[in-house]
CSV table of N, CA and C in Angstrom, one decimal:
chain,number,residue,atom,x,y,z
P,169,UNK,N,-34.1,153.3,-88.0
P,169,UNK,CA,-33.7,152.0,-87.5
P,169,UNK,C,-34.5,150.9,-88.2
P,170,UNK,N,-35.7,151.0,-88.2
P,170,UNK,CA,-36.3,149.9,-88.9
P,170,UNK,C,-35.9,149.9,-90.7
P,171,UNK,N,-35.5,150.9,-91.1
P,171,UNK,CA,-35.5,150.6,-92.6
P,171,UNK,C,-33.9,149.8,-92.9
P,172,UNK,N,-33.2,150.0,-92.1
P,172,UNK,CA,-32.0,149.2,-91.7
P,172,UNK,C,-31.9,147.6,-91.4
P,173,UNK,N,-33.3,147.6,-90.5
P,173,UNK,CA,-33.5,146.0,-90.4
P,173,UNK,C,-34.1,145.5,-91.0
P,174,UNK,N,-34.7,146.4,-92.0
P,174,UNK,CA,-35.5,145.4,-93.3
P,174,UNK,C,-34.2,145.0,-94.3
P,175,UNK,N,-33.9,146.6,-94.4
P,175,UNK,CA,-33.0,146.0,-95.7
P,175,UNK,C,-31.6,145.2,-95.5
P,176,UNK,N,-31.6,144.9,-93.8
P,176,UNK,CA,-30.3,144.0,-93.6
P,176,UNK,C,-30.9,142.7,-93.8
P,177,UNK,N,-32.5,142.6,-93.4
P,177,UNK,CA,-32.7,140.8,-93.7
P,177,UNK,C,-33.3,141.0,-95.1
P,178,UNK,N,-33.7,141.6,-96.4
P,178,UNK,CA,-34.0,141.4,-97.2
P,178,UNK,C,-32.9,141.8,-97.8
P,179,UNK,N,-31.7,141.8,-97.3
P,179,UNK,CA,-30.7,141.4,-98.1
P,179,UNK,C,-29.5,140.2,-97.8
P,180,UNK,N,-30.4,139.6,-96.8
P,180,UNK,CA,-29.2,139.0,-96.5
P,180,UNK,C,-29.2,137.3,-97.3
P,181,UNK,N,-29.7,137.5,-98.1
P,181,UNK,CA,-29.9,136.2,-99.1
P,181,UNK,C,-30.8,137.3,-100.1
P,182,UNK,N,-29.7,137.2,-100.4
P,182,UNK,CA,-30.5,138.3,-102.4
P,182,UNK,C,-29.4,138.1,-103.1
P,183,UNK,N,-29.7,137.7,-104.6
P,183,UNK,CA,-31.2,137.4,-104.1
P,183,UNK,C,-31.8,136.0,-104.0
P,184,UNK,N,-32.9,136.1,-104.2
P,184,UNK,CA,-34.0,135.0,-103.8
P,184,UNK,C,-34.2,133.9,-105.0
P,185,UNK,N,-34.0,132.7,-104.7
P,185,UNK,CA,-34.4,131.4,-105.7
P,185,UNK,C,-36.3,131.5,-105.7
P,186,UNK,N,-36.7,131.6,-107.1
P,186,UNK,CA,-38.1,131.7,-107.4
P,186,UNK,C,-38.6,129.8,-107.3
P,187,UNK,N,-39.9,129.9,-107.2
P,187,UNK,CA,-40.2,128.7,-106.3
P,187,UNK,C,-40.7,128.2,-107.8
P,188,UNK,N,-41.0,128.6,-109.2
P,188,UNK,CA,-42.3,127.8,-110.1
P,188,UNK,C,-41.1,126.3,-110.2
P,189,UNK,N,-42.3,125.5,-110.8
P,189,UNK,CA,-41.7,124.3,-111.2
P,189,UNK,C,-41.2,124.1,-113.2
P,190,UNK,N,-41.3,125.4,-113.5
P,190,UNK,CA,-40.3,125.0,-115.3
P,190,UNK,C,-39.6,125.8,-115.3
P,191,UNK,N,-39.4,126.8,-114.7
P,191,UNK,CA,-38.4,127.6,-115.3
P,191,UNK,C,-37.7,127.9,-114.1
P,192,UNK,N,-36.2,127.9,-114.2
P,192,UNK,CA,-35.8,128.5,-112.6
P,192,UNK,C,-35.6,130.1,-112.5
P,193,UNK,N,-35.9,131.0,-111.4
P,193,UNK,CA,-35.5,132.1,-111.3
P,193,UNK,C,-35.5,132.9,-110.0
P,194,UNK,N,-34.5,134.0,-110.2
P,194,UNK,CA,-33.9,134.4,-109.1
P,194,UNK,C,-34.6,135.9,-109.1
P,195,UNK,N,-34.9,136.0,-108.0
P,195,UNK,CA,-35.7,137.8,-107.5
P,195,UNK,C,-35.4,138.3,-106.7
P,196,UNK,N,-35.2,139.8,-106.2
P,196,UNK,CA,-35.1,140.3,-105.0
P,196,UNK,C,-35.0,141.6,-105.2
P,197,UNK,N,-34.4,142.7,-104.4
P,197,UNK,CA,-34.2,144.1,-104.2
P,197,UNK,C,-33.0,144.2,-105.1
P,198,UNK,N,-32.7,145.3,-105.9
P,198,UNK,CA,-32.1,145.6,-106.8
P,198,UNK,C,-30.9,147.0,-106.8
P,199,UNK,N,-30.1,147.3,-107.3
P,199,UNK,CA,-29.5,148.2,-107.0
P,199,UNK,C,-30.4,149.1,-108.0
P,200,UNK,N,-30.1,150.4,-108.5
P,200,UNK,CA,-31.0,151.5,-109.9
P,200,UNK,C,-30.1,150.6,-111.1
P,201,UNK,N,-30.5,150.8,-112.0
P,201,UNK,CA,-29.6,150.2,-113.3
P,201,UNK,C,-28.2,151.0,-113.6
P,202,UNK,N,-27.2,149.9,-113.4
P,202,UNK,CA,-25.5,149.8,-113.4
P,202,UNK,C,-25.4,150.9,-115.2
P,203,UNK,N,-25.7,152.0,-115.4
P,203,UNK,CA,-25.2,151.9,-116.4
P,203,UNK,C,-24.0,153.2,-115.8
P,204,UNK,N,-23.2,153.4,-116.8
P,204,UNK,CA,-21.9,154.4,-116.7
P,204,UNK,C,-22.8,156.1,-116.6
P,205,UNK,N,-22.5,156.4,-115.0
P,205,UNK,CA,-23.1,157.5,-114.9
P,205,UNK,C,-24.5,157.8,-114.7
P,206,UNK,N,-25.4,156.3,-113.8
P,206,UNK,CA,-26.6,156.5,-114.1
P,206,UNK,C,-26.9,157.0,-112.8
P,207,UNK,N,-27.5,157.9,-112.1
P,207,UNK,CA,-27.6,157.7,-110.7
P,207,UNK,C,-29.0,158.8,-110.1
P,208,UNK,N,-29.0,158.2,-109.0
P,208,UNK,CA,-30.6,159.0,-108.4
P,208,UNK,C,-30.2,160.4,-107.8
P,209,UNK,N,-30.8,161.2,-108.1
P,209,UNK,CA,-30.5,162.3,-108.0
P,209,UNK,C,-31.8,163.0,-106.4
P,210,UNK,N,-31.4,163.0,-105.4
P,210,UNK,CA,-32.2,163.6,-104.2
P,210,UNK,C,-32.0,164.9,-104.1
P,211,UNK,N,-32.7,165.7,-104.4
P,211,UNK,CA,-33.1,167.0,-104.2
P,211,UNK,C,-33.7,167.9,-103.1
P,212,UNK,N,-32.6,168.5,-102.6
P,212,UNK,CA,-33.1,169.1,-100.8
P,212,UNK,C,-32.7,171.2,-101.2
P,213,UNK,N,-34.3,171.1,-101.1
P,213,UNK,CA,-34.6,172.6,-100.8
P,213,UNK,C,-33.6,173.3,-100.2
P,214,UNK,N,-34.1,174.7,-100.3
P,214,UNK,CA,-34.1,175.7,-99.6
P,214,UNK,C,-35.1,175.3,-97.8
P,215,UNK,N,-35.8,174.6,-98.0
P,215,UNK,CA,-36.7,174.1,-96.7
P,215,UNK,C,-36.2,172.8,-96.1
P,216,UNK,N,-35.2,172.1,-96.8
P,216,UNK,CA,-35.4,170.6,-96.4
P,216,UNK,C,-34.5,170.7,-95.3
P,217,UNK,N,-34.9,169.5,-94.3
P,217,UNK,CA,-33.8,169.2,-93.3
P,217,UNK,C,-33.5,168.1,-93.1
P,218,UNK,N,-32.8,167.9,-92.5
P,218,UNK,CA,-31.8,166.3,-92.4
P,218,UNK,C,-32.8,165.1,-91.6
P,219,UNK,N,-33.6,165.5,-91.1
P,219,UNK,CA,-34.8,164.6,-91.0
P,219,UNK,C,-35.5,164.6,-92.5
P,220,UNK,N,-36.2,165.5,-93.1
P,220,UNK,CA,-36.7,164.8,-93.8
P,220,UNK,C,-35.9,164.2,-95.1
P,221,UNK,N,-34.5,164.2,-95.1
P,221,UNK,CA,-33.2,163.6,-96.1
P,221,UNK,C,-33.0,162.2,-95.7
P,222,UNK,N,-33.2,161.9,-94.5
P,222,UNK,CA,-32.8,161.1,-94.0
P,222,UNK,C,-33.4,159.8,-94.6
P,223,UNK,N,-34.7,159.6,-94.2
P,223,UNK,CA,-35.6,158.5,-94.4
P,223,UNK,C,-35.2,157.9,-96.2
P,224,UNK,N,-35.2,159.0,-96.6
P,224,UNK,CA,-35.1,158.6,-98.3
P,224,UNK,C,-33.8,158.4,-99.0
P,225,UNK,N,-32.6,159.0,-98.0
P,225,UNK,CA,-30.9,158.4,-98.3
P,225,UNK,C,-30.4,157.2,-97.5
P,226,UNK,N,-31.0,157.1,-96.4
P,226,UNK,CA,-30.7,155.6,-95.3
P,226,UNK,C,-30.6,154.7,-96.9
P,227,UNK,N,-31.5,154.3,-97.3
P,227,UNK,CA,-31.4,153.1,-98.1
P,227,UNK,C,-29.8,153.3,-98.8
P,228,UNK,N,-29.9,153.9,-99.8
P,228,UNK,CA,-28.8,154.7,-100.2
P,228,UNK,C,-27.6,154.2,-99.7
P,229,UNK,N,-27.2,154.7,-98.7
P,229,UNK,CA,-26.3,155.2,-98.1
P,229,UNK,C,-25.8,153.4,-97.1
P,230,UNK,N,-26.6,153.0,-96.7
P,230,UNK,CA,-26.4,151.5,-95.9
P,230,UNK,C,-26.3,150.4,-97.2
P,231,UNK,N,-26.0,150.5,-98.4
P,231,UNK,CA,-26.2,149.7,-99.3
P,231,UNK,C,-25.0,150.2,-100.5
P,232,UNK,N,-24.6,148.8,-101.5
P,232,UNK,CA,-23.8,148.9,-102.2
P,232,UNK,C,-24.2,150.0,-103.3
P,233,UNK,N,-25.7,150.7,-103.0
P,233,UNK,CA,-26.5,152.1,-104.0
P,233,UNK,C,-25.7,153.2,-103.6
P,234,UNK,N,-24.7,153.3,-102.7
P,234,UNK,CA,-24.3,154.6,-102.1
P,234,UNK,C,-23.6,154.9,-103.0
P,235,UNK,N,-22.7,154.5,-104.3
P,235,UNK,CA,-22.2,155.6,-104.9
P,235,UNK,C,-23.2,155.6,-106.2
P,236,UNK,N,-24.8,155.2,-106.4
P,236,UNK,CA,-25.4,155.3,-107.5
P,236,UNK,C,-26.5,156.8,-107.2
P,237,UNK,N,-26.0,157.4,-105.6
P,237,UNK,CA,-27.0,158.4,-105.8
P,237,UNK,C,-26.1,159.6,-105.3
P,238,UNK,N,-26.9,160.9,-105.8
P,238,UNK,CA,-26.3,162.5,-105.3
P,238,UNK,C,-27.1,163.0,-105.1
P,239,UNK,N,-26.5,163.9,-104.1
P,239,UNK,CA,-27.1,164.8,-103.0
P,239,UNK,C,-27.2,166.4,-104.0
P,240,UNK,N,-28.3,166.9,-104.1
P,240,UNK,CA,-28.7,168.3,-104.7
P,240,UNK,C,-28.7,169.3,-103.6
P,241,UNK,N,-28.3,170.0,-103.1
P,241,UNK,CA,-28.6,170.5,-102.0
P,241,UNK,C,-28.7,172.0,-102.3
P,242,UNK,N,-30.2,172.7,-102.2
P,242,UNK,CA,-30.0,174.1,-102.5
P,242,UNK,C,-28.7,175.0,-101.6
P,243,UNK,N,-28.4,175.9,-102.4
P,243,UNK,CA,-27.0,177.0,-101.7
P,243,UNK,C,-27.1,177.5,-100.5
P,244,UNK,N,-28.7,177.8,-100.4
P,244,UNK,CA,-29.5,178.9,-99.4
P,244,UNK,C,-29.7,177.5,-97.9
P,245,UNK,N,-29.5,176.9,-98.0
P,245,UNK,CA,-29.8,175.7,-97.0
P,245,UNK,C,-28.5,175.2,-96.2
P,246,UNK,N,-28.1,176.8,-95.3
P,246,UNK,CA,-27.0,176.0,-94.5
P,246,UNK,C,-27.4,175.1,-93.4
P,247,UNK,N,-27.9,174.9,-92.9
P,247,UNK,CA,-28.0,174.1,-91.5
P,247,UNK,C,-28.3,172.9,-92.7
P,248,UNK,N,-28.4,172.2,-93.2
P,248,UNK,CA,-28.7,170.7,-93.9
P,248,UNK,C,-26.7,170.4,-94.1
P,249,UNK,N,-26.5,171.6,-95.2
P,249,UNK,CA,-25.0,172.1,-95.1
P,249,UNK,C,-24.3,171.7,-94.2
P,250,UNK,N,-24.6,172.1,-93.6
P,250,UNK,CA,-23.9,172.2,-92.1
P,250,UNK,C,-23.5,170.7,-91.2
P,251,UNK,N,-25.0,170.2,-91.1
P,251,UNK,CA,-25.5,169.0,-90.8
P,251,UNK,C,-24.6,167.7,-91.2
P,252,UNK,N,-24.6,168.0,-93.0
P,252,UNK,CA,-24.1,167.0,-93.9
P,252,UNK,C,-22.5,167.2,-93.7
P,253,UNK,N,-21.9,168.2,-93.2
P,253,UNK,CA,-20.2,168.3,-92.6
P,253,UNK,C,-20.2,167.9,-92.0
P,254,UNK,N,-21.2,167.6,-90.9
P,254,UNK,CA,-21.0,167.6,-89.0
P,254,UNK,C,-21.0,165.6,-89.1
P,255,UNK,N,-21.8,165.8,-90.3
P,255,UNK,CA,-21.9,164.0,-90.1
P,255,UNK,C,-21.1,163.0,-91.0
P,256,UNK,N,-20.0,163.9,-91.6
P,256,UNK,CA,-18.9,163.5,-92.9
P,256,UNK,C,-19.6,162.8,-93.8
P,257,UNK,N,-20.8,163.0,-94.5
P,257,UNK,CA,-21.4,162.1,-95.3
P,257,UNK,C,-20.7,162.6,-96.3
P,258,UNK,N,-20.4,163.3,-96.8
P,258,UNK,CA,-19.3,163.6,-98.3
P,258,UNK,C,-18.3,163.3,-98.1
P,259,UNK,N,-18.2,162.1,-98.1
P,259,UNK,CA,-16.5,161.2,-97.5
P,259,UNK,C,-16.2,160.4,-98.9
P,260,UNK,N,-16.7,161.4,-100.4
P,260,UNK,CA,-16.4,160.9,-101.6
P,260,UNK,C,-17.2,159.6,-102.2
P,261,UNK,N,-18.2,158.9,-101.2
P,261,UNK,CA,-18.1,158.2,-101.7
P,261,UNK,C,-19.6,158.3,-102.9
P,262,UNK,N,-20.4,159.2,-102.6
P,262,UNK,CA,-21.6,160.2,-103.2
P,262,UNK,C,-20.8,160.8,-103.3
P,263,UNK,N,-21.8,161.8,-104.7
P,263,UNK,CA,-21.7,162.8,-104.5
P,263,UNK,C,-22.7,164.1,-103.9
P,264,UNK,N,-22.2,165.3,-103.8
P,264,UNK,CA,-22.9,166.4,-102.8
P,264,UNK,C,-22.7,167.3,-104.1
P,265,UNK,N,-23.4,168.4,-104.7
P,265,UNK,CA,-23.7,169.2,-105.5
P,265,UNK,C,-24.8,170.6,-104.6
P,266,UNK,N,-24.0,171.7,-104.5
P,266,UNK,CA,-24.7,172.4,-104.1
P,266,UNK,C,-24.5,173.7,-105.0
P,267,UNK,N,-26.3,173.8,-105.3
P,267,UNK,CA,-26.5,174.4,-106.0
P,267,UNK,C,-28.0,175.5,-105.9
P,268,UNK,N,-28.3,176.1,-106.4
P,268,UNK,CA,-29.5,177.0,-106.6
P,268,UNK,C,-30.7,176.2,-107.6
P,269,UNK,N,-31.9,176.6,-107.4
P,269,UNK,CA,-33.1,176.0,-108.2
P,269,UNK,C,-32.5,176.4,-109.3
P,270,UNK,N,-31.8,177.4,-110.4
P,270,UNK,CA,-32.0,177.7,-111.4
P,270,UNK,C,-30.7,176.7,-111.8
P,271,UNK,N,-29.9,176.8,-111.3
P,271,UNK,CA,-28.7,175.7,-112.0
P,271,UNK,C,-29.4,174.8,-112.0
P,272,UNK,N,-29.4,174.1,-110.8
P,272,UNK,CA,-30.1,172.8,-111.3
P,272,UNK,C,-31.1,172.4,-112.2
P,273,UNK,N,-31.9,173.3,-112.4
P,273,UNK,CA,-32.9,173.0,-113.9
P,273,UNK,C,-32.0,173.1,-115.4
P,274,UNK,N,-30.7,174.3,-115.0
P,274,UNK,CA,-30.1,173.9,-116.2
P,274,UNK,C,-29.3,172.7,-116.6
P,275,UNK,N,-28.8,172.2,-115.7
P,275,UNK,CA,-28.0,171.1,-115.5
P,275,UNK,C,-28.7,169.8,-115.9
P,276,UNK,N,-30.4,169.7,-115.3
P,276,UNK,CA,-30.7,168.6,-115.5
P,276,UNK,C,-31.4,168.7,-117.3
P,277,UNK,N,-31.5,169.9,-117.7
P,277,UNK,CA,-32.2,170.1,-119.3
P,277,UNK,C,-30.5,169.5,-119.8
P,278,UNK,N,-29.7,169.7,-119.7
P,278,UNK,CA,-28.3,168.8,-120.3
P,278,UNK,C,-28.0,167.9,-119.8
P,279,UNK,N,-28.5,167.4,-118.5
P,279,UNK,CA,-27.6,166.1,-118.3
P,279,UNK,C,-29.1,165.0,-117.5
P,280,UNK,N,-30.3,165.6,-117.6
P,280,UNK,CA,-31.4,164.9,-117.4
P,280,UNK,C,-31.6,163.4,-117.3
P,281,UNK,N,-30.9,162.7,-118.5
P,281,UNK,CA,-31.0,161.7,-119.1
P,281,UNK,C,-30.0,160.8,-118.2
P,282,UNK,N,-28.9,161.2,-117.7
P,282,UNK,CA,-28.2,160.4,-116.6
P,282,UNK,C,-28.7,159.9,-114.9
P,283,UNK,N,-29.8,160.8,-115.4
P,283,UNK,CA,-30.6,160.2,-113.4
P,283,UNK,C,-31.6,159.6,-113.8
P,284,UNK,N,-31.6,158.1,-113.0
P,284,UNK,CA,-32.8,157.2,-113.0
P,284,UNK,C,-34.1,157.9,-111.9
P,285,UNK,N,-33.4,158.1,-111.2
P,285,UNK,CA,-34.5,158.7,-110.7
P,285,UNK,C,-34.7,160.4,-110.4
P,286,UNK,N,-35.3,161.2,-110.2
P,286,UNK,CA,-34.9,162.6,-109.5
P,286,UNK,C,-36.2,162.7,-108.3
P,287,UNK,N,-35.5,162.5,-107.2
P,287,UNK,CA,-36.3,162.6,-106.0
P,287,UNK,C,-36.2,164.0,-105.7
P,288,UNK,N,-37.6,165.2,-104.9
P,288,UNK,CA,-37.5,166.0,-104.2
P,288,UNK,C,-37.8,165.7,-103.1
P,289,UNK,N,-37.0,165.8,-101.9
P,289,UNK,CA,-37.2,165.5,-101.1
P,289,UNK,C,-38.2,166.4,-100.3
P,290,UNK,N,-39.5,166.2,-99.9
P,290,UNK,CA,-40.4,166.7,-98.5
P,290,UNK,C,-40.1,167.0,-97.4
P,291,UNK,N,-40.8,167.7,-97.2
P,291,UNK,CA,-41.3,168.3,-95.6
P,291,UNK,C,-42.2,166.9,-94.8
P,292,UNK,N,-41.5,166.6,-93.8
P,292,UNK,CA,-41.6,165.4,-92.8
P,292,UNK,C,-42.9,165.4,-92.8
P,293,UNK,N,-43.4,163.9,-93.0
P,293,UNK,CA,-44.3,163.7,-94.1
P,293,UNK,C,-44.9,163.2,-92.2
P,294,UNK,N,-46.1,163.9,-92.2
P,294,UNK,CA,-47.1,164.2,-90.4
P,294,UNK,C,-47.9,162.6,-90.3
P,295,UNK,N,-47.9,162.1,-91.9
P,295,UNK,CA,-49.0,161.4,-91.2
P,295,UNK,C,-48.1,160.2,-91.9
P,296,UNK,N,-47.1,159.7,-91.6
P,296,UNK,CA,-46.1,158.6,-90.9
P,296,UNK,C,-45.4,157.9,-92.8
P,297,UNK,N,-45.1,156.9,-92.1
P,297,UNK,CA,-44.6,155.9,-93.8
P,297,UNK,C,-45.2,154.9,-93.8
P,298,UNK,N,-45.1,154.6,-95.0
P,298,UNK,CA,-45.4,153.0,-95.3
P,298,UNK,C,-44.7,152.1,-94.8
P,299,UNK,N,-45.1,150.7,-94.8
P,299,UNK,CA,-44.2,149.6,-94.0
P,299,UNK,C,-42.8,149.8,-95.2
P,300,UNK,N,-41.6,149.1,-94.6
P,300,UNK,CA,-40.6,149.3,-94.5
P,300,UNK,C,-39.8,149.3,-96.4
P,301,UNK,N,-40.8,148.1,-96.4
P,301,UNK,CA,-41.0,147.4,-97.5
P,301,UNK,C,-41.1,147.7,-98.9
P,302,UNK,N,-42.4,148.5,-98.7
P,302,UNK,CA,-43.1,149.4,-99.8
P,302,UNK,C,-42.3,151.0,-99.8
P,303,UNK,N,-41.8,151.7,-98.6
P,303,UNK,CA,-40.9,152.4,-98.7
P,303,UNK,C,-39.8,152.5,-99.4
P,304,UNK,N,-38.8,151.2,-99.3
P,304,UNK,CA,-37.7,151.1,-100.0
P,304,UNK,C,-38.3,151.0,-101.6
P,305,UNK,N,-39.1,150.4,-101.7
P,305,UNK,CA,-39.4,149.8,-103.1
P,305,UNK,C,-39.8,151.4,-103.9
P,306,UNK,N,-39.9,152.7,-103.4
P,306,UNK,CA,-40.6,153.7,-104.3
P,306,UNK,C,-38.9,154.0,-104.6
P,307,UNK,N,-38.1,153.5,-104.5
P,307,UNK,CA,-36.3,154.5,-104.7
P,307,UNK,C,-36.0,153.5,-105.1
P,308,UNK,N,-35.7,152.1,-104.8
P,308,UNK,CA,-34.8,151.3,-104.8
P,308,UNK,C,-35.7,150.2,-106.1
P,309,UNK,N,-35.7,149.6,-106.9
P,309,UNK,CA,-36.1,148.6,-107.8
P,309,UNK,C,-36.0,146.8,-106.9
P,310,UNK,N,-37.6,146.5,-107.3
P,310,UNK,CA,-37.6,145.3,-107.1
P,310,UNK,C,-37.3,144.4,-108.5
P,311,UNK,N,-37.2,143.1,-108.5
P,311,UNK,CA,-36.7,142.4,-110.1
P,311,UNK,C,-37.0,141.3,-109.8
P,312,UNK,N,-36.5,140.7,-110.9
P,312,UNK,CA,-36.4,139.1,-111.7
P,312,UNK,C,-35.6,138.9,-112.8
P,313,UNK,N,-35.3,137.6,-112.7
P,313,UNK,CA,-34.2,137.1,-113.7
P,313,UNK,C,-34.9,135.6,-114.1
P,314,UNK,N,-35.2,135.5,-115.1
P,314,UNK,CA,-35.2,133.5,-115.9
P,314,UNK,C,-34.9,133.0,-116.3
P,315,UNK,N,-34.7,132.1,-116.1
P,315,UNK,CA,-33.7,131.2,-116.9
P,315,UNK,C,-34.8,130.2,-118.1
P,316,UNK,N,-34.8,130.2,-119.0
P,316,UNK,CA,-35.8,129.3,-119.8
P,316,UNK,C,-36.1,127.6,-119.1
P,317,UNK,N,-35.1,127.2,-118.4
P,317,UNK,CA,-34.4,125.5,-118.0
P,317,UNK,C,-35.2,125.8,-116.6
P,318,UNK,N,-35.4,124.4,-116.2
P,318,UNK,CA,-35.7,123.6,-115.0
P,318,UNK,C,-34.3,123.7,-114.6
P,319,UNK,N,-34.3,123.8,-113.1
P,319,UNK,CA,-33.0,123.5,-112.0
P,319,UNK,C,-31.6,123.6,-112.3
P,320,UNK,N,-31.6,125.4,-113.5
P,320,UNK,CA,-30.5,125.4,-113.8
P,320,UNK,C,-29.8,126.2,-112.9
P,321,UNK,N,-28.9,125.3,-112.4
P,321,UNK,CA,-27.6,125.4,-111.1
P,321,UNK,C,-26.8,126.8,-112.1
P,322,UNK,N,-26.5,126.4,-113.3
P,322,UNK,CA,-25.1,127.6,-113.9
P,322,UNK,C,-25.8,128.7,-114.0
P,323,UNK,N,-26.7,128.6,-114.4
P,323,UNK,CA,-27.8,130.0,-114.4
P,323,UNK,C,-27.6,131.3,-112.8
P,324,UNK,N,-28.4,130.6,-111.7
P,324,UNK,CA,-28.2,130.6,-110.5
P,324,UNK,C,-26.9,130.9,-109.9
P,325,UNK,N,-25.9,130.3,-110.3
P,325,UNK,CA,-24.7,130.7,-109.5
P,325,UNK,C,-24.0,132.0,-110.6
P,326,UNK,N,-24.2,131.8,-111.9
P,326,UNK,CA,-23.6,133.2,-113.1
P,326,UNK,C,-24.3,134.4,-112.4
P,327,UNK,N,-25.8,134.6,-112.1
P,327,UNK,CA,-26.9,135.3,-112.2
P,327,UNK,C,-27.1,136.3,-110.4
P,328,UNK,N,-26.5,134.9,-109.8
P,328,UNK,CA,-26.5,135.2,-108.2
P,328,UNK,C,-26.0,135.9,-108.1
P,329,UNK,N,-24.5,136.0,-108.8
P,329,UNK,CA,-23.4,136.3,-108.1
P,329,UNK,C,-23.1,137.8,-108.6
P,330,UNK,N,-24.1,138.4,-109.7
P,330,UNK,CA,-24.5,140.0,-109.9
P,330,UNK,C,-24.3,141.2,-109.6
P,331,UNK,N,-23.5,142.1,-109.9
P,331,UNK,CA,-23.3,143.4,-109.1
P,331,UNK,C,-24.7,144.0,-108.9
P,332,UNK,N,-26.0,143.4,-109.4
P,332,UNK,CA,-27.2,144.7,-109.6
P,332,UNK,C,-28.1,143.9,-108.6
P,333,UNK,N,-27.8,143.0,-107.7
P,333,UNK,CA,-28.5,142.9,-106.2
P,333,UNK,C,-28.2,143.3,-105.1
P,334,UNK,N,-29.2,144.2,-104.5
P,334,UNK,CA,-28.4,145.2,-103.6
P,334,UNK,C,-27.9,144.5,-102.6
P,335,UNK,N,-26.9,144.5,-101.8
P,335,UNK,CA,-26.1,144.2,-100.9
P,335,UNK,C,-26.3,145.3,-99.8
P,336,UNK,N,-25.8,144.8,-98.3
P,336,UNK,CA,-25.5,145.5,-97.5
P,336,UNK,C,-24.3,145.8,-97.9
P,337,UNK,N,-23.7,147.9,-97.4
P,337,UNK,CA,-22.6,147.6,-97.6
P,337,UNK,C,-21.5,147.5,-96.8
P,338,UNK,N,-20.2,147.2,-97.0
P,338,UNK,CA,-19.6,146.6,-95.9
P,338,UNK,C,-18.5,147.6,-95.3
């Protein structure tokens, strides 16, 4: 619930006008980099469960990021399986990949280079998270953009109006 109410008000003006007085620029929470095919890759064991998937796909999943990341899910991991049916999260708009440790090391030795990030996802981490903040920020990219010019308005509204600032999504 809380990583929800961060990223609904730190998104709800993103992004952000930078305050210096020579150069104008815009900052905030970022989607992973827009390239063709680029996407975060979350990796859930043979051990992992839908608690500990959760905390680290919410961002993901409540954000215009939901189709930049995929779900790895070992073979041997039916109750996550199971879970991930019961809750229709593979409603296409991710994708779900279930596979074995050995595929997926071969997969990623040929297609490595297409994931910005490769998350393994943990065993429910006992001694709690970081504020909400610094959480989102280990998955999701913080940024900046400048404009060389003082109080440039075209800059700002070309720059604002961005597919690569994360949005709630709708």
């Amino acid at each position: 619930v809380e990583l929800v109410r961060y990223l609904s008000d730190a998104t709800k003006e993103n992004p952000k006008r930078g305050f210096g007085t020579g150069r104008t620029a815009l900052w905030g929470l970022q989607r992973p980099p827009m390239l063709e095919g680029c996407r975060t890759l979350l990796r859930c064991g043979a051990d992992s469960s839908f608690d500990d998937l959760s905390p680290v796909f919410l961002p993901f999943y409540v954000t215009n990021a939901r189709s930049q990341v995929e779900l790895s899910v070992d073979e041997s991991n039916s109750e996550l399986l199971d879970r991930l049916v019961k809750h229709d999260l593979d409603n296409h708009v991710f994708k779900v990949v279930v596979e074995g440790e050995a595929t997926l090391e071969q997969r990623l030795a040929k297609e490595g280079d297409n994931f910005y990030n490769i998350v393994r996802i943990q065993s429910k981490n006992e001694e709690g998270y970081p504020m909400p903040g610094q959480f989102v920020s280990l998955y999701l990219p913080m940024g900046h953009i400048k404009s060389t010019m003082k109080n440039d308005e075209e800059f700002v509204k070309y720059f604002g109006q961005s597919g690569k600032w994360l949005k709630m999504a709708s």
